[in-house]
Coordinates of C-alpha atoms in Angstrom, one line a residue:
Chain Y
X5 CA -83.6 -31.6 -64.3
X6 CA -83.6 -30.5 -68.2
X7 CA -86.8 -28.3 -67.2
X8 CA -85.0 -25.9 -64.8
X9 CA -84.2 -23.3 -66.3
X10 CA -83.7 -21.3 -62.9
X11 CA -79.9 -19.9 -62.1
X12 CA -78.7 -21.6 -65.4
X13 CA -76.3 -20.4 -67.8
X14 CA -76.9 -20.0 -71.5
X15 CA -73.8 -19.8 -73.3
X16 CA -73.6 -16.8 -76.1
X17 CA -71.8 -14.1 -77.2
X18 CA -74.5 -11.8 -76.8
X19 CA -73.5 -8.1 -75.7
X20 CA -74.6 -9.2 -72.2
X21 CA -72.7 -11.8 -72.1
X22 CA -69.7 -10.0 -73.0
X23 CA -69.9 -7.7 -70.4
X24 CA -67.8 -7.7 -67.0
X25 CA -69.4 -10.5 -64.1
X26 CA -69.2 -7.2 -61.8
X27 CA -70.8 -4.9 -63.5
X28 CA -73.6 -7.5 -64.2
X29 CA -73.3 -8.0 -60.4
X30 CA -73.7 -4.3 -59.8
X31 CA -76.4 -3.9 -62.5
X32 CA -78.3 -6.7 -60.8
X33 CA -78.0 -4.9 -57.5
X34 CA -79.0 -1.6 -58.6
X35 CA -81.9 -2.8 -60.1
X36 CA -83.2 -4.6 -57.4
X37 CA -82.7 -1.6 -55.5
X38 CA -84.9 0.6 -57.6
X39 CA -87.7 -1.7 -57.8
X40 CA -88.5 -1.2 -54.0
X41 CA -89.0 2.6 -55.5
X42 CA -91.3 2.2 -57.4
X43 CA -94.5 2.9 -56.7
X44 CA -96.9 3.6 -59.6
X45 CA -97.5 2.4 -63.1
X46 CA -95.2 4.8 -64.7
X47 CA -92.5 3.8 -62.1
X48 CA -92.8 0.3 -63.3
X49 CA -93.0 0.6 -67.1
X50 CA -89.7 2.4 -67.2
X51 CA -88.2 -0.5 -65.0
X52 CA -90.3 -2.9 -67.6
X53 CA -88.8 -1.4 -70.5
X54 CA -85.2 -1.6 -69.1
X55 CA -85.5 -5.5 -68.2
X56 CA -87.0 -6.3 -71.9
X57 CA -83.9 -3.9 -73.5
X58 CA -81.2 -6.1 -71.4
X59 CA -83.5 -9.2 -71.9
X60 CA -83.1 -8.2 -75.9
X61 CA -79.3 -7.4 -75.9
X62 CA -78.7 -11.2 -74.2
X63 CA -80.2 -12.8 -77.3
X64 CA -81.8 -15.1 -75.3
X65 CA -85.7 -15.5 -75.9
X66 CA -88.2 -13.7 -73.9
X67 CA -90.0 -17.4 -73.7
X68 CA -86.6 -19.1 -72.1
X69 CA -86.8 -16.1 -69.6
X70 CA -90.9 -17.1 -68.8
X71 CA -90.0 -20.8 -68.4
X72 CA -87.5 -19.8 -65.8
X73 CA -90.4 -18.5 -63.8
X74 CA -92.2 -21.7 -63.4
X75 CA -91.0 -22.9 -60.9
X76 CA -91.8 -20.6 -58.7
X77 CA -95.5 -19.8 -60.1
X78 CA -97.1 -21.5 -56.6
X79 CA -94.7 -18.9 -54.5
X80 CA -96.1 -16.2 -56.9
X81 CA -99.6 -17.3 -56.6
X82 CA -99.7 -17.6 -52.9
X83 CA -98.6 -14.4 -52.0
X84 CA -100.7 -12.9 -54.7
X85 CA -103.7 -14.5 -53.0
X86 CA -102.3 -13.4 -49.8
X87 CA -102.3 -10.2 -50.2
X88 CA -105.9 -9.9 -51.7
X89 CA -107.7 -11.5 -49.0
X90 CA -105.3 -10.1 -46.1
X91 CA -104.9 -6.5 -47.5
X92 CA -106.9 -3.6 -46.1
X93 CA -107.8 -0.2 -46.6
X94 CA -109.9 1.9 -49.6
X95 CA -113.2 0.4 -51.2
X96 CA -113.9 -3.0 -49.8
X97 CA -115.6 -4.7 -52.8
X98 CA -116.1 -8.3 -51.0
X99 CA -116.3 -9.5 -47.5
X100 CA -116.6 -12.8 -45.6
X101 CA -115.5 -13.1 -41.9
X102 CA -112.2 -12.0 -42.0
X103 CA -111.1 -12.3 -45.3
X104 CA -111.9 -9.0 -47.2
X105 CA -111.4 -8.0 -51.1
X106 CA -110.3 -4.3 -50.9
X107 CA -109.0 -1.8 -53.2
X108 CA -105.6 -1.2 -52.0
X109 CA -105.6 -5.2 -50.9
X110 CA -105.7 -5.5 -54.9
X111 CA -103.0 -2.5 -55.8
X112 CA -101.0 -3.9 -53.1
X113 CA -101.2 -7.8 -54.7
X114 CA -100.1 -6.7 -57.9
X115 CA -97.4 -4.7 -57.0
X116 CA -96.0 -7.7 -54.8
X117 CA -96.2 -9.2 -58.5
X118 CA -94.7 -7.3 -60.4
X119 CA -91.8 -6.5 -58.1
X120 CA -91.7 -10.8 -57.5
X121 CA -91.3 -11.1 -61.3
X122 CA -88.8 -8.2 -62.4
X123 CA -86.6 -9.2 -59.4
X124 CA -86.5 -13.0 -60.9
X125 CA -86.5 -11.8 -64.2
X126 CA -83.4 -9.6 -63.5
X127 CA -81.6 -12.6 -61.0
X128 CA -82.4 -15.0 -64.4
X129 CA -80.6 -12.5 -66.1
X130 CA -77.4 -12.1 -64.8
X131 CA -77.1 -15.8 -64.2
X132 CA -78.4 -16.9 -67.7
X133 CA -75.2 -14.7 -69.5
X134 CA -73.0 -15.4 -66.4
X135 CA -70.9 -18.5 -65.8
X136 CA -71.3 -19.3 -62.1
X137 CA -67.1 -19.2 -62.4
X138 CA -67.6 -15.6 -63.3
X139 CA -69.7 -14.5 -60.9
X140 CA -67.4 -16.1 -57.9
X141 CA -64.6 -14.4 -59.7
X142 CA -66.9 -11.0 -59.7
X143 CA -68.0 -11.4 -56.0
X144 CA -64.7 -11.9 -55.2
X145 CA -63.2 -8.6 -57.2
X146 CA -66.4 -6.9 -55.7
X147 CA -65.6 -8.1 -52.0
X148 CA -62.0 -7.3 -51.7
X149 CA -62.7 -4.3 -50.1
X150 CA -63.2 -6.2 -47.3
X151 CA -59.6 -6.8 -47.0
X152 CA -59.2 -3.9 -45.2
X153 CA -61.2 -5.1 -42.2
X154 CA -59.3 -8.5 -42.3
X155 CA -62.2 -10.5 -43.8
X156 CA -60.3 -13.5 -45.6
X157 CA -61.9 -12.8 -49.0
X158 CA -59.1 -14.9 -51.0
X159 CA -60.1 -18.1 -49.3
X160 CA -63.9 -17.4 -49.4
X161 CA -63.2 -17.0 -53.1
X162 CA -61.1 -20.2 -53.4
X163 CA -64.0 -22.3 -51.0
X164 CA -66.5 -20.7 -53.7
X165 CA -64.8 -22.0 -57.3
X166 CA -63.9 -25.3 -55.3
X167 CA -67.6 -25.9 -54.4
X168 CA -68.3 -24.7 -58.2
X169 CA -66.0 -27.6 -59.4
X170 CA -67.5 -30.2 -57.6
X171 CA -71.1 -29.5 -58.1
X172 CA -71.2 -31.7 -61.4
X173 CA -68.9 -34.2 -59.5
X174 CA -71.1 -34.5 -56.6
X175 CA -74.1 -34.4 -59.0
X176 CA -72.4 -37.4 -60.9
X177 CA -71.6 -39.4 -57.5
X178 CA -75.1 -39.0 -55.8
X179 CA -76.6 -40.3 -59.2
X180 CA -74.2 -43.1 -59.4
X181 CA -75.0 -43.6 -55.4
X182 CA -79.1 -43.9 -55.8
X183 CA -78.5 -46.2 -59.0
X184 CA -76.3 -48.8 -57.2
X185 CA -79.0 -48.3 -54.0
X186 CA -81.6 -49.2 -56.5
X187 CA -79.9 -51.9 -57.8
X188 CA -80.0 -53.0 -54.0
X189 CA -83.3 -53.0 -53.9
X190 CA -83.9 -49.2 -52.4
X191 CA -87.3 -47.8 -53.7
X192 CA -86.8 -44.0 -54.0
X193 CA -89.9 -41.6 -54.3
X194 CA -92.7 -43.8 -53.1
X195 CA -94.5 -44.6 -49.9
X196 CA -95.6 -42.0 -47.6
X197 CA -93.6 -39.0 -46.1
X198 CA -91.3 -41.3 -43.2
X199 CA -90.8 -44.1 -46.0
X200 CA -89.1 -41.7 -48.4
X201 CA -87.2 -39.6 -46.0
X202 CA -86.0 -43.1 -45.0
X203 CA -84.5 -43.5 -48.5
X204 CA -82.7 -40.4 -48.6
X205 CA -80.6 -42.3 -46.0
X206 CA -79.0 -44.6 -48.2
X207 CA -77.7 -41.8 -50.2
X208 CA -76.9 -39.0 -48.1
X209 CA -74.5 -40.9 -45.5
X210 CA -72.4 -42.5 -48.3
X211 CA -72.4 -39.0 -50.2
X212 CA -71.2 -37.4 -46.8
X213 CA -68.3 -39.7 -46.4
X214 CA -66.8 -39.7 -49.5
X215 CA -67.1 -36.0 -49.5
X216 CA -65.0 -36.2 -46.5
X217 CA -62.5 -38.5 -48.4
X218 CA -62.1 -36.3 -51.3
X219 CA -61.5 -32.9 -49.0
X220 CA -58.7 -34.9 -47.5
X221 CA -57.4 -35.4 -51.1
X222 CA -57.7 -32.9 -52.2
X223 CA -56.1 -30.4 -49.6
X224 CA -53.3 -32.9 -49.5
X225 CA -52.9 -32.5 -53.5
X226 CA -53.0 -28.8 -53.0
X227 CA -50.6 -28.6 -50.2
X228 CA -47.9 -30.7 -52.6
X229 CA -48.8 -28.2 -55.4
X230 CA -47.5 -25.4 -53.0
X231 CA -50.6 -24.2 -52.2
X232 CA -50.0 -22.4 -48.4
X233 CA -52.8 -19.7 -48.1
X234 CA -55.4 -17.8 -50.0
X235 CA -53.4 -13.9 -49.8
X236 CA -49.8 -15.1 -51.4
X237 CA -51.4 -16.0 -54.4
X238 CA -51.4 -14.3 -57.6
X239 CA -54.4 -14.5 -60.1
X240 CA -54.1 -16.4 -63.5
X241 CA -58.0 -15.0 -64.3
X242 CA -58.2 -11.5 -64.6
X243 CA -61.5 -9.3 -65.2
X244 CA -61.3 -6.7 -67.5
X245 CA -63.2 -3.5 -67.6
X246 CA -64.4 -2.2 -70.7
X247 CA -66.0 0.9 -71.9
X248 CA -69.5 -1.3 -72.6
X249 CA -69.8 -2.3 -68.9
X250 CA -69.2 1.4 -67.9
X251 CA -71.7 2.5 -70.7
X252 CA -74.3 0.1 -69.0
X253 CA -73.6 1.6 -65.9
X254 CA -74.6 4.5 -67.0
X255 CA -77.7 3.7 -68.5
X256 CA -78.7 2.1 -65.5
X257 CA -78.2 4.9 -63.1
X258 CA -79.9 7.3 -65.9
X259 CA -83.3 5.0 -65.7
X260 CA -83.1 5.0 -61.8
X261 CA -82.9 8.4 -61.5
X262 CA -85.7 8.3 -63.5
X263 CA -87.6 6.0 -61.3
X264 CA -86.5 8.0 -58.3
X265 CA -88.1 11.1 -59.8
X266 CA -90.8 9.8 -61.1
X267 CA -91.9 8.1 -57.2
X268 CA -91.0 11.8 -55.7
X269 CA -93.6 13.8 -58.4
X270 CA -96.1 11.4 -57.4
X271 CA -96.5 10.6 -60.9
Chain V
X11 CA -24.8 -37.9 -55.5
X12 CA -28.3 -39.2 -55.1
X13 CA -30.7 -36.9 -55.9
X14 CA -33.2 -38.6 -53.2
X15 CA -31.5 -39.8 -50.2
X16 CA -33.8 -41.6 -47.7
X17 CA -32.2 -43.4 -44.6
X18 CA -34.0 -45.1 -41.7
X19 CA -37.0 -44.3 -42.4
X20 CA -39.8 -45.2 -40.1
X21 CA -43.4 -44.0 -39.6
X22 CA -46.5 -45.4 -37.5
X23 CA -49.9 -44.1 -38.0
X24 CA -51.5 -43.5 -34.9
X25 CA -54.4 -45.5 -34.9
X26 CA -52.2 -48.6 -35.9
X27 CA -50.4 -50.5 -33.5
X28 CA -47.6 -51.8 -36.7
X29 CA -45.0 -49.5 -38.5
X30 CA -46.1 -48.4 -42.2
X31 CA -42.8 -47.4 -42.8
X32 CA -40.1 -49.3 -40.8
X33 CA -36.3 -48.5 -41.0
X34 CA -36.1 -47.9 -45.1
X35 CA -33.3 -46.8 -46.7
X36 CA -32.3 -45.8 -50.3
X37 CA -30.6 -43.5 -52.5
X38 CA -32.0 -42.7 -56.4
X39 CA -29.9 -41.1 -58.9
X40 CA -30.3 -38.1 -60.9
X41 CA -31.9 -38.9 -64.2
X42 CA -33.5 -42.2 -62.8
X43 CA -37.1 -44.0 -63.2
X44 CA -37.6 -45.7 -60.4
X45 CA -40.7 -47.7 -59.6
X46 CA -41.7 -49.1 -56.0
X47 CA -43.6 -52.1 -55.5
X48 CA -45.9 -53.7 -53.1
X49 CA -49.2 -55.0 -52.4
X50 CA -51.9 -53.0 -50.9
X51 CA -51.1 -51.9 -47.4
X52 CA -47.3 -52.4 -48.1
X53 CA -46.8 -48.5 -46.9
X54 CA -46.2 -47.2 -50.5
X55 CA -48.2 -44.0 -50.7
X56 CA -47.2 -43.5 -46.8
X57 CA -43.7 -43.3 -48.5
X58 CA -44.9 -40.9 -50.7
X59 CA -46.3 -38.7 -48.3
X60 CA -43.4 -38.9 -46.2
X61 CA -41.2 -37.8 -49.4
X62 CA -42.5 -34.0 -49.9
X63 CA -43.2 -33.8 -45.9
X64 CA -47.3 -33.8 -46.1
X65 CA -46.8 -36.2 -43.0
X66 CA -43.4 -35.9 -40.8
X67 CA -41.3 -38.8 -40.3
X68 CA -41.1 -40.4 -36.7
X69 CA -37.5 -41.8 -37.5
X70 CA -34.8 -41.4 -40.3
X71 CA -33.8 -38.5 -43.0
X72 CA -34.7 -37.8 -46.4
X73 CA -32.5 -35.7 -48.3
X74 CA -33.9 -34.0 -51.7
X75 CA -31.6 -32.9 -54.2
X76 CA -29.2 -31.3 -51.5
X77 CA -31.7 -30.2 -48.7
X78 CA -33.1 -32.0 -45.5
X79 CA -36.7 -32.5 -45.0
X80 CA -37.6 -30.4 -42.0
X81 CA -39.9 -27.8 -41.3
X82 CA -38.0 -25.0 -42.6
X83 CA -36.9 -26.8 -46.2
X84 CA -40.3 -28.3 -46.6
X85 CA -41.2 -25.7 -49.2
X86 CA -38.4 -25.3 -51.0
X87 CA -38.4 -29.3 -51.3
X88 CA -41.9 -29.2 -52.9
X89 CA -40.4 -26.5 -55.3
X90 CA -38.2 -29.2 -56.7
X91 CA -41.0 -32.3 -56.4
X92 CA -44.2 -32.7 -58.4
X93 CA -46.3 -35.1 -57.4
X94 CA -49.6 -37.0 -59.5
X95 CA -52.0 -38.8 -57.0
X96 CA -54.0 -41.6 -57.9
X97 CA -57.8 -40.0 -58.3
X98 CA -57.8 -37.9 -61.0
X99 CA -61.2 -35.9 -60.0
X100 CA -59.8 -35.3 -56.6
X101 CA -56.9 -33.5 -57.5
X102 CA -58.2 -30.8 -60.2
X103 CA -58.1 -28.1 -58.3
X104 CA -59.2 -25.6 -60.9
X105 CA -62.3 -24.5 -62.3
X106 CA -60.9 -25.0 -66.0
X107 CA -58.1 -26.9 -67.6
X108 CA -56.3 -23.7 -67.6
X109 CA -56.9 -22.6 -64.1
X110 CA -55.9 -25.9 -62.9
X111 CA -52.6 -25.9 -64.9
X112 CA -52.3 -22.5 -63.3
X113 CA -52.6 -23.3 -59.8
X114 CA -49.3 -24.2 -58.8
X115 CA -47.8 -21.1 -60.4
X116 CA -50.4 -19.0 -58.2
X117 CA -49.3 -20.6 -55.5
X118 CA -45.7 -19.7 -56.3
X119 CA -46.7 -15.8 -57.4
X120 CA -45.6 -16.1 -60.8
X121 CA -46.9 -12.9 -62.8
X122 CA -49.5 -13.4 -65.5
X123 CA -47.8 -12.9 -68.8
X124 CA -45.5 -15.9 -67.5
X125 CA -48.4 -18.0 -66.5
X126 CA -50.3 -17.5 -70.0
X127 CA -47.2 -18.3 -71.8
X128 CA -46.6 -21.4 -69.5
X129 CA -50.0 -22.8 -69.7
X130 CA -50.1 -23.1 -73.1
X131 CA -46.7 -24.9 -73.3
X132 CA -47.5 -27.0 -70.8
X133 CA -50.7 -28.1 -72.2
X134 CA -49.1 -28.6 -75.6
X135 CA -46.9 -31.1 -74.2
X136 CA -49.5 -33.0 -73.1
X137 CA -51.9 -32.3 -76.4
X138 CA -54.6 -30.9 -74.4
X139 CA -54.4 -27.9 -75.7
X140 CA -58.0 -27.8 -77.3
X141 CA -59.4 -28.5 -74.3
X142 CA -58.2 -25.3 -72.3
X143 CA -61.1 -23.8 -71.2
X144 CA -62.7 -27.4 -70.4
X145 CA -64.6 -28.2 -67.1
X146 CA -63.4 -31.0 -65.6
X147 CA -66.6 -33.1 -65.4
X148 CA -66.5 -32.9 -69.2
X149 CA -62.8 -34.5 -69.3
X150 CA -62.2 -38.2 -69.1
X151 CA -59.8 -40.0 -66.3
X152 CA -56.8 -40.0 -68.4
X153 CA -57.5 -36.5 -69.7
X154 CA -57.7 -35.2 -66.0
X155 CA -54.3 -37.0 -65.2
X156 CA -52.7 -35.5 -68.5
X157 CA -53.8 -31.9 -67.2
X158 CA -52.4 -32.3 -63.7
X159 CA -49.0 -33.6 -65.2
X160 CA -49.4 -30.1 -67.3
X161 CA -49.8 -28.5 -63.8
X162 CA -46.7 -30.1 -62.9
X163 CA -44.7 -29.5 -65.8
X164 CA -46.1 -25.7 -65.6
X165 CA -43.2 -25.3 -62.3
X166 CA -40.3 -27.5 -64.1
X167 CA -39.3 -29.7 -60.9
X168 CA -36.4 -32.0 -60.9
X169 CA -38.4 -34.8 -59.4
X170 CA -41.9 -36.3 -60.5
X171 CA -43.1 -38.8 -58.0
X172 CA -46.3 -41.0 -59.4
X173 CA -48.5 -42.0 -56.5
X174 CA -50.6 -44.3 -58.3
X175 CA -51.3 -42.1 -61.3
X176 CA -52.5 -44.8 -63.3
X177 CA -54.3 -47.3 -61.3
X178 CA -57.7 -45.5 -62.1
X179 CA -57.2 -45.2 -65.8
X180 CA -58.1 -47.5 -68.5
X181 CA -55.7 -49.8 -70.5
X182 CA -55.4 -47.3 -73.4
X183 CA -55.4 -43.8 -70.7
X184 CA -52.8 -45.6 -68.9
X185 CA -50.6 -46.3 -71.9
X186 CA -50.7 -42.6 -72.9
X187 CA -49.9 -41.3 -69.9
X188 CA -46.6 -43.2 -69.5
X189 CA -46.0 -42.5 -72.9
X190 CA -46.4 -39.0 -71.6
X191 CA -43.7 -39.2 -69.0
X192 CA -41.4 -40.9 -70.5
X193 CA -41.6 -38.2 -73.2
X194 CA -41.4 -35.5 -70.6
X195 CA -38.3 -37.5 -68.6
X196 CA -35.7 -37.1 -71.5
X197 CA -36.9 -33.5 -72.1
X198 CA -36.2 -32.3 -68.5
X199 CA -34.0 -34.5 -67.1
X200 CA -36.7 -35.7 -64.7
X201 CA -36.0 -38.2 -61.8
X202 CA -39.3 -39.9 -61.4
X203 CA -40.5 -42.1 -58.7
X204 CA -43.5 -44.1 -59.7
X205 CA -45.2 -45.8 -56.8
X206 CA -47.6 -48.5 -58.4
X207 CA -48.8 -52.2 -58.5
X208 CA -49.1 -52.2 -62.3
X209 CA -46.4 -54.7 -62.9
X210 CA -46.2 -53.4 -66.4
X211 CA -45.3 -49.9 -65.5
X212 CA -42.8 -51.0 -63.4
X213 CA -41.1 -53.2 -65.8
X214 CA -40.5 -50.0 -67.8
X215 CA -38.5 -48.7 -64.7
X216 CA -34.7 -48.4 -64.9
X217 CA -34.5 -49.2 -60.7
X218 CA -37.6 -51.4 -59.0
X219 CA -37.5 -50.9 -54.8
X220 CA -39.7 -53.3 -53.5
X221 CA -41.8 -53.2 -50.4
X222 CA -43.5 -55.3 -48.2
X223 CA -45.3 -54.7 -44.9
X224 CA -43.1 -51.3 -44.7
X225 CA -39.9 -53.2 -45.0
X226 CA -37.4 -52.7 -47.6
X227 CA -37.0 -55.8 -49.3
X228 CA -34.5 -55.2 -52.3
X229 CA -33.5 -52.8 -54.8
X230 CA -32.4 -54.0 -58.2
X231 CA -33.1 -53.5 -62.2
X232 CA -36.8 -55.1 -63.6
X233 CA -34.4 -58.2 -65.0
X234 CA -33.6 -59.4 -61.2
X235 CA -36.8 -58.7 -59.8
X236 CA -38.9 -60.1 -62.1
X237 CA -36.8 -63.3 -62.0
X238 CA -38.2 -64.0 -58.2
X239 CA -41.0 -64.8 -60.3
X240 CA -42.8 -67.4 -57.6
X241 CA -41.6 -65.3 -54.2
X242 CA -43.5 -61.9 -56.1
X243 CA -46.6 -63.8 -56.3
X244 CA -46.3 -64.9 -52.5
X245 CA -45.7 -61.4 -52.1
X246 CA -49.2 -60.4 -53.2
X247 CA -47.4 -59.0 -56.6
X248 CA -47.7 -59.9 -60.1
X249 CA -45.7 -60.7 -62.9
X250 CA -45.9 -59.6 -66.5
X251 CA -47.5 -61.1 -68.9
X252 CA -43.7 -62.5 -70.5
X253 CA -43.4 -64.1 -67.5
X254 CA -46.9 -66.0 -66.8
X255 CA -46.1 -67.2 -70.3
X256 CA -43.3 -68.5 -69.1
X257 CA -44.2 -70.1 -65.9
X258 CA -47.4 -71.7 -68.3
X259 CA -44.8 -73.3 -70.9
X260 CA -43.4 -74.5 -67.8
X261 CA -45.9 -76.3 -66.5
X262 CA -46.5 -78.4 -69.7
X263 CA -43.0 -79.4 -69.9
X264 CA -41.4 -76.4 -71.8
X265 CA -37.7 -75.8 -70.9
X266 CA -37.5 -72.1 -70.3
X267 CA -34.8 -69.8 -69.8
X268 CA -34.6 -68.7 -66.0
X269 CA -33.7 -64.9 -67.4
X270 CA -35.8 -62.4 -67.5
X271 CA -37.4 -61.8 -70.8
X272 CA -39.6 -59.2 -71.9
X273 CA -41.9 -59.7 -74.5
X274 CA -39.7 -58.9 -77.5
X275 CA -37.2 -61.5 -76.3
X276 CA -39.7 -64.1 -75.3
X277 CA -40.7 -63.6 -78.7
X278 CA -37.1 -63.9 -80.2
X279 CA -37.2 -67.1 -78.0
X280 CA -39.7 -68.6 -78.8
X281 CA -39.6 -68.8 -82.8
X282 CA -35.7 -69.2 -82.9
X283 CA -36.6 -72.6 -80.3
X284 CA -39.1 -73.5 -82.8
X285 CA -36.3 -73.7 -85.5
X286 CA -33.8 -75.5 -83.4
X287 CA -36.6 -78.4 -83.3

């Protein structure tokens, strides 16, 4: 598990990490965005130089950032290879049947690429500086909107930091629940594909069940506490907005304009 | 007047065909620790439930501090009752120390300033301050039962009621924690209820109620209770530890007192005996 570096958190004090969970939120979102502009290698060196300036400001080392990518270097490579057999159009270097090298197959592969990699380089981002309490506490801030149109967004955002909670608890139990299966003899991870989904057995009905047990605790610990719904609550966490997040903002809006203009000269 | 007023009590679960509760009554003073006792299945936490209305009676009253448990009160009720459960992962509601502290001043719309100042306190009182912005999965048992006593001393009730708050805990977790409490009793006046089967705990009581099958059995200070000695242990209870050393001189011929005695007196006893010899 150590090796995943993918939608971890990094604690720091980095700049980044300083800032606001919704304006990373936004930041993330307008960058993903823009990267379905661009179009040509200009486009994509301006969007290359913003993600290494905010990879820079989180102190966090360009290496850490690569290792977060692989994982998912077979999805990379298969759509990569994909795209150059499937593509079509322009200069067809290489044929067989119906597989075809082409020109554009080959602009079109890399700039599947390079959009694949900024957009995980830029997800790795915010959740690298972001605790995952933040961002529920962002989404939530970000959703309230929503309110308006009667969506519930106070309970969605209390379901969300209770899941958080328990991730490391349920983690803990379902590690505690395969060792005492192995001490029963269970054999996890070998045998062919109906053996070991036959083992998951063993683990997942005794995780589901005491899930069950501790929803009813804890709702019943939460009821005594004075808990009654998500809206007649006030809010002990607070988000602050400072002049940094709005300055980032701003910078990130100036380099999509950019983008934008660059993709509508054709440059 | 009796802070806690209960009278004919009764409740049935409804895949059961037996009463968990059956016609209790009994009346704790202001200011009081009073332990109830039972073996497993005796209908303690039922009792407990029943107490801030998470389940409704099917018979009998309870009066808290002035008000009637019914639909309309039960709010106001759990205003003035705090309540520690027995799992102390299933209960930290928060995603922090501090939020969970916090959560029952959400609940009751405090404004933030107050909540700030309050957490802090709280979490003094229970010295876990340095750990305020800790996950919970990083805390230890007794740690998480020390933060939700903060969460409860965060709204200042009248009443604490224990529902097994230390029967998960260690020896030394456990000793802390009522350490805790008591501290926290004088301070504020607190009437606590401590539901348990740690005879230990309950020797510390100033009241014990015991229980058995749902039926009240008797009411009466740690001294006369514990004096039962054999009809506990037919009970399904234990003694404490004084009192198996007791019942072991006994049993090779010793002539023992038939008090009570904790284990300072036994103590006393046993080397002023020694000198009479």
């Amino acid at each position: 598990m150590d090796k995943f570096m993918f939608g971890r958190y990094i604690p720091g004090d980095s700049w980044v990490h300083r800032l606001d969970p919704r304006a990373k939120l936004i930041l993330t979102f307008i960058y993903i965005g823009v990267v379905f502009f661009a179009n040509s290698v200009w486009t994509y060196a301006v969007l290359v130089v913003l993600l290494l300036a905010s990879i820079f400001a989180t102190g966090i080392s360009l290496g850490v950032f690569l290792r977060g990518l692989r994982p998912l270097l077979w999805l990379l490579m298969f759509t990569v290879v994909i795209q150059i057999f499937f593509g079509a159009g322009g200069h067809i270097y290489w044929q067989w049947g119906w597989l075809s090298v082409t020109h554009d197959g080959l602009i079109n592969a890399l700039l599947i690429l390079m959009r694949f990699v900024l957009i995980i380089m830029v997800s790795t981002l915010l959740t690298f500086s972001t605790q995952p309490l933040e961002i529920a506490d962002g989404i939530e801030s970000l959703l309230s909107p929503l309110r308006k149109v009667h969506f519930p967004v106070a309970t969605l955002a209390l379901m969300l930091s209770l899941a958080l909670r328990f991730v490391p608890t349920l983690m803990d139990e379902a590690e505690k629940i395969m060792n005492a299966q192995r001490a029963r003899g269970v054999d996890f991870g070998t045998g062919g594909l109906r053996q070991q989904v036959k083992t998951i057995v063993p683990i997942l009905i005794p995780l589901f069940v005491n899930a069950f047990n501790r929803a009813v605790d804890i709702s019943t610990a939460m009821e005594a506490r004075g808990y009654q719904d998500g809206e007649n609550r006030t809010k002990y966490r607070e988000l602050k907005w400072h002049r940094q997040d709005t300055l980032s903002l701003i910078i990130y809006v100036a380099f999509s304009v950019v983008v934008i203009s660059l993709r509508e000269l054709h440059l | 007047m009796a802070i806690i007023s209960v009278s004919n009590l009764s409740y049935e679960y409804s895949n059961s065909d037996r009463k968990a509760v059956d016609d209790v009554s009994f009346d704790i003073e202001q200011g009081d620790w009073v332990a109830i006792v039972g073996h497993n299945g005796s209908g303690k936490s039922t009792l407990a439930k029943l107490l801030i209305g998470l389940m409704a009676a099917d018979e009998g009253t309870i009066t808290i501090d002035g008000l009637e448990l019914t639909e309309e009160t039960v709010w106001d009720i759990r205003e003035k009752v705090g309540m520690v459960f027995q799992n102390p992962d299933n209960q930290f509601v928060g995603a922090t120390v501090a939020d969970d502290v916090a959560f029952g001043m959400e609940n009751r719309q405090m404004d933030r300033a107050t909540m700030r100042e309050r957490v802090t306190s709280a979490l003094t009182q229970v010295d876990m301050l340095d750990y305020v912005d800790r996950e919970p999965a990083k805390l230890s048992g007794g740690q998480k039962q020390r933060v939700a006593l903060a969460g409860i001393i965060a709204i200042v009730p009248k009443i604490l009621i224990l529902d097994e708050a230390t029967s998960m805990l260690d020896p030394k977790g456990r000793r802390e924690i009522l350490a805790t409490i008591k501290a926290l009793k004088t301070k504020y006046d607190l009437t606590v209820l401590s539901i348990t089967h740690d005879i230990d705990e309950a020797a510390s009581a100033d009241h014990i109620l015991m229980i058995d099958d749902g039926h009240f059995v008797e009411e009466a200070d740690p001294e006369k209770i514990f004096s039962h000695g054999a009809q506990l242990i037919q009970m399904g209870l234990d003694v404490p530890f004084a009192e198996k050393v007791k019942r072991a001189l006994a049993t090779r011929g010793v002539d023992t007192p038939q008090t009570y005695m904790d284990e300072g007196s036994l103590a006393d006893w046993l080397w002023k005996s020694r000198l009479k010899k």
